[in-house]
Short mmCIF file of C-alpha atoms in Angstrom, two decimals:
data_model
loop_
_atom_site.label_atom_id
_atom_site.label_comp_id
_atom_site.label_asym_id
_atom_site.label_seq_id
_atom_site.Cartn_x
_atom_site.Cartn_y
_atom_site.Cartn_z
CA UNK A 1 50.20 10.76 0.27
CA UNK A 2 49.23 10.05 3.58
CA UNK A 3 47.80 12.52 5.42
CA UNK A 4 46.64 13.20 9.44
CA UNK A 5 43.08 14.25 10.04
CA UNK A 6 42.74 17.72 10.69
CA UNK A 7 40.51 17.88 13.81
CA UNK A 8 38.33 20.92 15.27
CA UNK A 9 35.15 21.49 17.65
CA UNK A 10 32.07 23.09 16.07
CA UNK A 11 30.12 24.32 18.89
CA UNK A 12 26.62 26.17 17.45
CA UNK A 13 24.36 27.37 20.37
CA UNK A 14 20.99 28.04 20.04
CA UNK A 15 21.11 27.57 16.38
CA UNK A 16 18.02 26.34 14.37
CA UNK A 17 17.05 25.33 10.83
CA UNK A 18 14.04 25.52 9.08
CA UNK A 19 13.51 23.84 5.65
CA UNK A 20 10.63 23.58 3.63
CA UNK A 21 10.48 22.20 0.09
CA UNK A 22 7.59 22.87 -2.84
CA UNK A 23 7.65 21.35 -5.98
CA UNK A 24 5.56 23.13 -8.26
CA UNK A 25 5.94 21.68 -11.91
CA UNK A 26 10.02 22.86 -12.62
CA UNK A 27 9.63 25.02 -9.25
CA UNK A 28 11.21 24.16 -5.63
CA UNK A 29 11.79 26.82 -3.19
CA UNK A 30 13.86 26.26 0.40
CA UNK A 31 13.59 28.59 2.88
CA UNK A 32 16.14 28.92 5.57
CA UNK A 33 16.84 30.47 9.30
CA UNK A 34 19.42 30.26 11.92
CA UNK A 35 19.35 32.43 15.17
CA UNK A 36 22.97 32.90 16.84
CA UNK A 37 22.84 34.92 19.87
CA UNK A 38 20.30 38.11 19.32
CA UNK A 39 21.54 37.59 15.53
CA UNK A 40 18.93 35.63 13.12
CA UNK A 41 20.50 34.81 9.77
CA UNK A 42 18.19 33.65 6.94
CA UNK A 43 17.39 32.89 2.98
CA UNK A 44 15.10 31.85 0.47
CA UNK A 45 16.58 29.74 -2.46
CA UNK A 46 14.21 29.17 -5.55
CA UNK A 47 15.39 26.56 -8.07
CA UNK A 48 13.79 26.20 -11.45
CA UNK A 49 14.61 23.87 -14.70
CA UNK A 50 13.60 24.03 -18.44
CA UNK A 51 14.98 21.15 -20.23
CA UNK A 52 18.42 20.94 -19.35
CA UNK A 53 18.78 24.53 -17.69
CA UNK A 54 18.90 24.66 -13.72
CA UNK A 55 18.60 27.97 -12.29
CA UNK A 56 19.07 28.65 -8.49
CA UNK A 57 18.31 31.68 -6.83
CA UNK A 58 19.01 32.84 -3.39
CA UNK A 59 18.69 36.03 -1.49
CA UNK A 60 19.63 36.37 1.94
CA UNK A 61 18.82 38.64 5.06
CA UNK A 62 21.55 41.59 3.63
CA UNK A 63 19.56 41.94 0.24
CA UNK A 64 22.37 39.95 -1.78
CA UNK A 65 21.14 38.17 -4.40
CA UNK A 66 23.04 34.63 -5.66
CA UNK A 67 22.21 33.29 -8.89
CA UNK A 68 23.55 30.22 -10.42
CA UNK A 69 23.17 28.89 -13.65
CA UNK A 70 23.34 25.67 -14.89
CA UNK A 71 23.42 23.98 -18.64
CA UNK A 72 24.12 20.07 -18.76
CA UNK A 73 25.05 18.61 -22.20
CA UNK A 74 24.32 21.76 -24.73
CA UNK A 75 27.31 19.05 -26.04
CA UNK A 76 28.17 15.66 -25.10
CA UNK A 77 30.42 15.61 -22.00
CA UNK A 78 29.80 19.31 -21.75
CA UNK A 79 28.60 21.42 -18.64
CA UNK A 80 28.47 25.85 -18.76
CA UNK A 81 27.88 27.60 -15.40
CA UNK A 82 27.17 31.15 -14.77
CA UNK A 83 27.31 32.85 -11.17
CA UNK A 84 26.60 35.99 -10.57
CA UNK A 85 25.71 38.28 -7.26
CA UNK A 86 23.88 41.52 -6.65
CA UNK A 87 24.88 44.04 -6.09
CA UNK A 88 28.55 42.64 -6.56
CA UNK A 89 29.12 43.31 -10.31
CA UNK A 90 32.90 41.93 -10.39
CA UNK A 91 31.42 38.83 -8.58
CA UNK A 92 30.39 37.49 -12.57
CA UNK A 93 32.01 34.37 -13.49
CA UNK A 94 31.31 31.88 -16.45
CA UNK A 95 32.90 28.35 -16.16
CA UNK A 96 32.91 26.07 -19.02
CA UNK A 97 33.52 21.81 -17.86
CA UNK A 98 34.12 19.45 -20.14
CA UNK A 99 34.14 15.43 -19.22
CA UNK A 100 35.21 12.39 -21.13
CA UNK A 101 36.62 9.19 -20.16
CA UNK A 102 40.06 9.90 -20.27
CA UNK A 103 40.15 13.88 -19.86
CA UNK A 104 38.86 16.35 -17.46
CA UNK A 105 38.66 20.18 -18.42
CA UNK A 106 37.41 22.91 -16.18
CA UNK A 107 38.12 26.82 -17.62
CA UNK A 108 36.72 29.95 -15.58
CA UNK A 109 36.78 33.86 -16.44
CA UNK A 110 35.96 36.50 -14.38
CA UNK A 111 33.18 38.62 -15.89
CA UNK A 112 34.98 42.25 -15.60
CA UNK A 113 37.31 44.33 -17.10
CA UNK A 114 40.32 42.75 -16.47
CA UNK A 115 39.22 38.73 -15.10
CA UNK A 116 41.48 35.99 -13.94
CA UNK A 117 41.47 32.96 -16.31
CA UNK A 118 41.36 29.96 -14.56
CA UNK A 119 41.97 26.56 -16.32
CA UNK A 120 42.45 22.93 -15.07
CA UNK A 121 42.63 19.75 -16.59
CA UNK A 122 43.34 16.05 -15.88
CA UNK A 123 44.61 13.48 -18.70
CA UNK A 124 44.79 9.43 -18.09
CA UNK A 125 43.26 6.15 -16.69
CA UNK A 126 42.72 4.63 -13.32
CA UNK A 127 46.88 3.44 -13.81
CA UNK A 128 48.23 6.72 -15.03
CA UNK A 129 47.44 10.55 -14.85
CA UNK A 130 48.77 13.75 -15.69
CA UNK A 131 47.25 17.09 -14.36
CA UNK A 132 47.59 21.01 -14.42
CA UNK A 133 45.49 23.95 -12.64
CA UNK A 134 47.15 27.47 -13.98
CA UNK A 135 45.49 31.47 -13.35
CA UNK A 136 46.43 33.74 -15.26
CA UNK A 137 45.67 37.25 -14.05
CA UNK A 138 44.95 39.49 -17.34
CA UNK A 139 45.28 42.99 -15.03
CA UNK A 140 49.00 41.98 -13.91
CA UNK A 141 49.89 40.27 -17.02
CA UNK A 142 51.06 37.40 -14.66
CA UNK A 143 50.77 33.82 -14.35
CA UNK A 144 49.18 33.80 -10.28
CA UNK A 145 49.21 30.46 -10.13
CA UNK A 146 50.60 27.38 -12.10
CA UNK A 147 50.77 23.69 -10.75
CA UNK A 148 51.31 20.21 -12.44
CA UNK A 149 51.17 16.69 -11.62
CA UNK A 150 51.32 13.16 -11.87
CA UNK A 151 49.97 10.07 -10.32
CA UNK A 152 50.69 6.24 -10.83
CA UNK A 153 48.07 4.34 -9.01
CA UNK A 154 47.85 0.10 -8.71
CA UNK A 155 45.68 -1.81 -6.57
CA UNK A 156 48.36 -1.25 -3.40
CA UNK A 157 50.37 1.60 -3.87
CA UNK A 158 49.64 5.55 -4.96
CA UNK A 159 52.62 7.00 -6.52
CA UNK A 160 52.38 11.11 -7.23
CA UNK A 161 54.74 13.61 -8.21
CA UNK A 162 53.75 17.69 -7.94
CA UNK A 163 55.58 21.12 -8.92
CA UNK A 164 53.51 23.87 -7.28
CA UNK A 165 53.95 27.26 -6.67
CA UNK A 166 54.93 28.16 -9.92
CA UNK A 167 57.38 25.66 -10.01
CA UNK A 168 59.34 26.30 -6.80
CA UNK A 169 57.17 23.46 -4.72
CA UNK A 170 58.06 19.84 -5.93
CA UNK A 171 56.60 17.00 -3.64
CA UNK A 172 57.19 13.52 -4.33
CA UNK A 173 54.78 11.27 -2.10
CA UNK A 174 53.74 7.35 -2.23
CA UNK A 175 51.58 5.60 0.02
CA UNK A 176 51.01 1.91 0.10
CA UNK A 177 48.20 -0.67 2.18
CA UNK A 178 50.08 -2.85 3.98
CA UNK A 179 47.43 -5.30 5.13
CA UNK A 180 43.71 -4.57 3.31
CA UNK A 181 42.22 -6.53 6.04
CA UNK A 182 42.81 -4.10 8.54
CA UNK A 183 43.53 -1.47 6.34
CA UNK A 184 47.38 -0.88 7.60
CA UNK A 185 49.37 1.43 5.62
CA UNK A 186 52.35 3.40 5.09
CA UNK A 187 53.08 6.56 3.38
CA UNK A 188 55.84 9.44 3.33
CA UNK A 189 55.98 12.93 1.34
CA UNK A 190 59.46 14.58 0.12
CA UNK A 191 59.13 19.11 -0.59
CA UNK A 192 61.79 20.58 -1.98
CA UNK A 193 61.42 24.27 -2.26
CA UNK A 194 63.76 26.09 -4.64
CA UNK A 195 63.73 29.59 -3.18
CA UNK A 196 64.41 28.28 0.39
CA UNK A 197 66.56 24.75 -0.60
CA UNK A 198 65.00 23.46 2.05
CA UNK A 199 63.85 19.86 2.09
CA UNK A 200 60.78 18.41 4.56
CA UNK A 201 60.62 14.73 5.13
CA UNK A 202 57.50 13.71 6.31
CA UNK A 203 56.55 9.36 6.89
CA UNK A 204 53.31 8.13 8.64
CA UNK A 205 51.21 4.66 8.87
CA UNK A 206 47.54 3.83 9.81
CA UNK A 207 46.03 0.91 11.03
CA UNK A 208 43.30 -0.38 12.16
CA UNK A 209 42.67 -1.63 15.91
CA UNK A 210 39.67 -3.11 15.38
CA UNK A 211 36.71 -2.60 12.67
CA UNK A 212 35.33 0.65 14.49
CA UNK A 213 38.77 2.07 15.67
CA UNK A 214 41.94 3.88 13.70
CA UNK A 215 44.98 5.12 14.49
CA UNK A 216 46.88 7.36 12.52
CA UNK A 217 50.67 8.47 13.51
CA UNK A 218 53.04 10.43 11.28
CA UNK A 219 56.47 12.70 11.98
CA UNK A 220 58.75 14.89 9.82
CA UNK A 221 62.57 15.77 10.14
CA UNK A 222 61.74 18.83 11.78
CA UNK A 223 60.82 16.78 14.91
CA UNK A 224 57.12 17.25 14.76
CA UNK A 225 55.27 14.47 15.74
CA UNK A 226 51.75 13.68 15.70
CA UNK A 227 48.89 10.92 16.20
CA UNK A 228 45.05 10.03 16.35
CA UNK A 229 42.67 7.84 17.65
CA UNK A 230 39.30 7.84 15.89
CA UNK A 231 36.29 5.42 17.37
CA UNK A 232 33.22 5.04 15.65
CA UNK A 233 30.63 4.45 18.83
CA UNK A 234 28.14 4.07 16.71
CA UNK A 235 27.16 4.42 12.31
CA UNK A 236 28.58 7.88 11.08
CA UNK A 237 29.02 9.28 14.69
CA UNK A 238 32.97 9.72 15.35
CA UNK A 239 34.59 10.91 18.58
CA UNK A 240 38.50 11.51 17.96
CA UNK A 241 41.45 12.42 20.21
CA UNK A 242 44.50 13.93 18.56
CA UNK A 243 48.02 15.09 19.73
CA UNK A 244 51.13 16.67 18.21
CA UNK A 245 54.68 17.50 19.97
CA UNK A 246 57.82 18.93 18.87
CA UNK A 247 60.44 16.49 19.38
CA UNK A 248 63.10 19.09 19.24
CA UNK A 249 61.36 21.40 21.84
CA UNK A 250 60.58 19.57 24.89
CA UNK A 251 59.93 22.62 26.89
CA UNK A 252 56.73 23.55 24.76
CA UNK A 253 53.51 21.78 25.38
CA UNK A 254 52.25 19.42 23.86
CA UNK A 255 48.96 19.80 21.60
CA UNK A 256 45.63 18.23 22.05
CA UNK A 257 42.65 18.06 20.35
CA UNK A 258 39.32 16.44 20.82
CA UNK A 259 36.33 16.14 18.37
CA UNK A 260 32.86 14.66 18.15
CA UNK A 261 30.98 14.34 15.00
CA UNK A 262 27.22 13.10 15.34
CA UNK A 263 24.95 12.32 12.19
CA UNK A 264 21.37 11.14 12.52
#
């Protein structure tokens, strides 16, 4: 599938961060603060391991307390997780993962009454996959969400076929690299949806203009157009300039976006 970036403007004023790290034995604490305004914001997290147990604990500036915890491998391939919050008590949840070459399982309950059963799992290779992510709500006696999928993958071309919202999304998309060199591709997405019987058409392509420069286009048969230029002006710093316009509506303005990312 071949998707345009998503672009937005993070402006923080007069925000500041404070980190400071002991390691005593199986012991690190953080400590965190951010002012914003006449507002300061901040936390202390203390992490601690025995053996193959991580616990992290956090409590913030509103007296909630976050704790996390973590046991790798009581199996092989096997990972339990417990969060919990104070003074939350439906915030309880206990996620079981499981890993193996060829599978991926992830199951979560809600620690309440009546909890929502989450389960997710992915069978296959690097060629071929098949994939589900269901909740079941135990209160409602319904199904709140239920998705599947599957995904043929070469060195060229992604292939993937989806039926989501409880079977009344299916999406067919494939995307394949033109040119590796300069990383030119094409891609286009098909949704059908049942309830509506109505049918979105979406095609796009990306290349690249020269080693530290991309341009990403794409357009769907509802007329909506839209494109980006993304320049790298130096390692992990990106400035990009985006636009969108509806074909089919000249008399609306067109969209614009700008946005700077900066890493040290």
């Amino acid at each position: 599938m071949l998707c345009l970036d998503i672009v937005m403007i993070i402006v923080r004023p007069h925000n500041f961060e404070q980190v400071f790290v002991y390691f005593l034995q199986l012991q690190a604490l953080t400590s965190t603060g951010t002012k914003k305004g006449e507002l300061f914001l901040a936390d202390i997290n203390a992490q601690l391991k025995n053996k193959n147990i991580t616990t992290d604990v956090k409590v913030d500036t509103s007296s909630n307390l976050f704790t996390t915890v973590t046991i790798d491998e009581p199996a092989p391939g096997l990972k339990a997780i417990l969060n919990f919050r104070v003074p939350d008590q439906r915030s309880g949840k206990l996620e079981v993962q499981y890993l193996h070459e060829h599978a991926g399982i992830s199951s979560s309950i809600g620690l309440t009454a009546n909890p929502i059963v989450n389960f997710s799992g992915v069978l296959g290779n690097t060629t071929l996959a098949f994939g589900s992510d269901v909740s079941f709500d135990t209160k409602e006696g319904a199904f709140t969400k239920c998705n599947f999928g599957a995904s043929f993958t070469n060195a060229d071309l992604i292939a993937s076929l989806t039926l989501n919202d409880k079977g009344d999304t299916l999406s067919a998309s494939y995307y394949h690299t033109v040119s590796p060199l300069t990383n030119t591709a094409v891609g286009a997405e098909v949704t059908h949806g049942f309830t509506t019987n109505e049918n979105t058409i979406t095609v796009g392509t990306q290349h690249l203009l020269d080693p530290l420069t991309t341009v990403k286009a794409r357009v769907n048969n509802f007329g909506k157009a839209s494109a980006l230029l993304q320049h790298e002006w130096r390692p992990k710093s990106l400035i990009t300039v985006s636009t969108e316009v509806d074909t089919k509506s000249i008399d609306k303005s067109a969209k614009f976006g700008l946005a700077l990312v900066l890493k040290p």
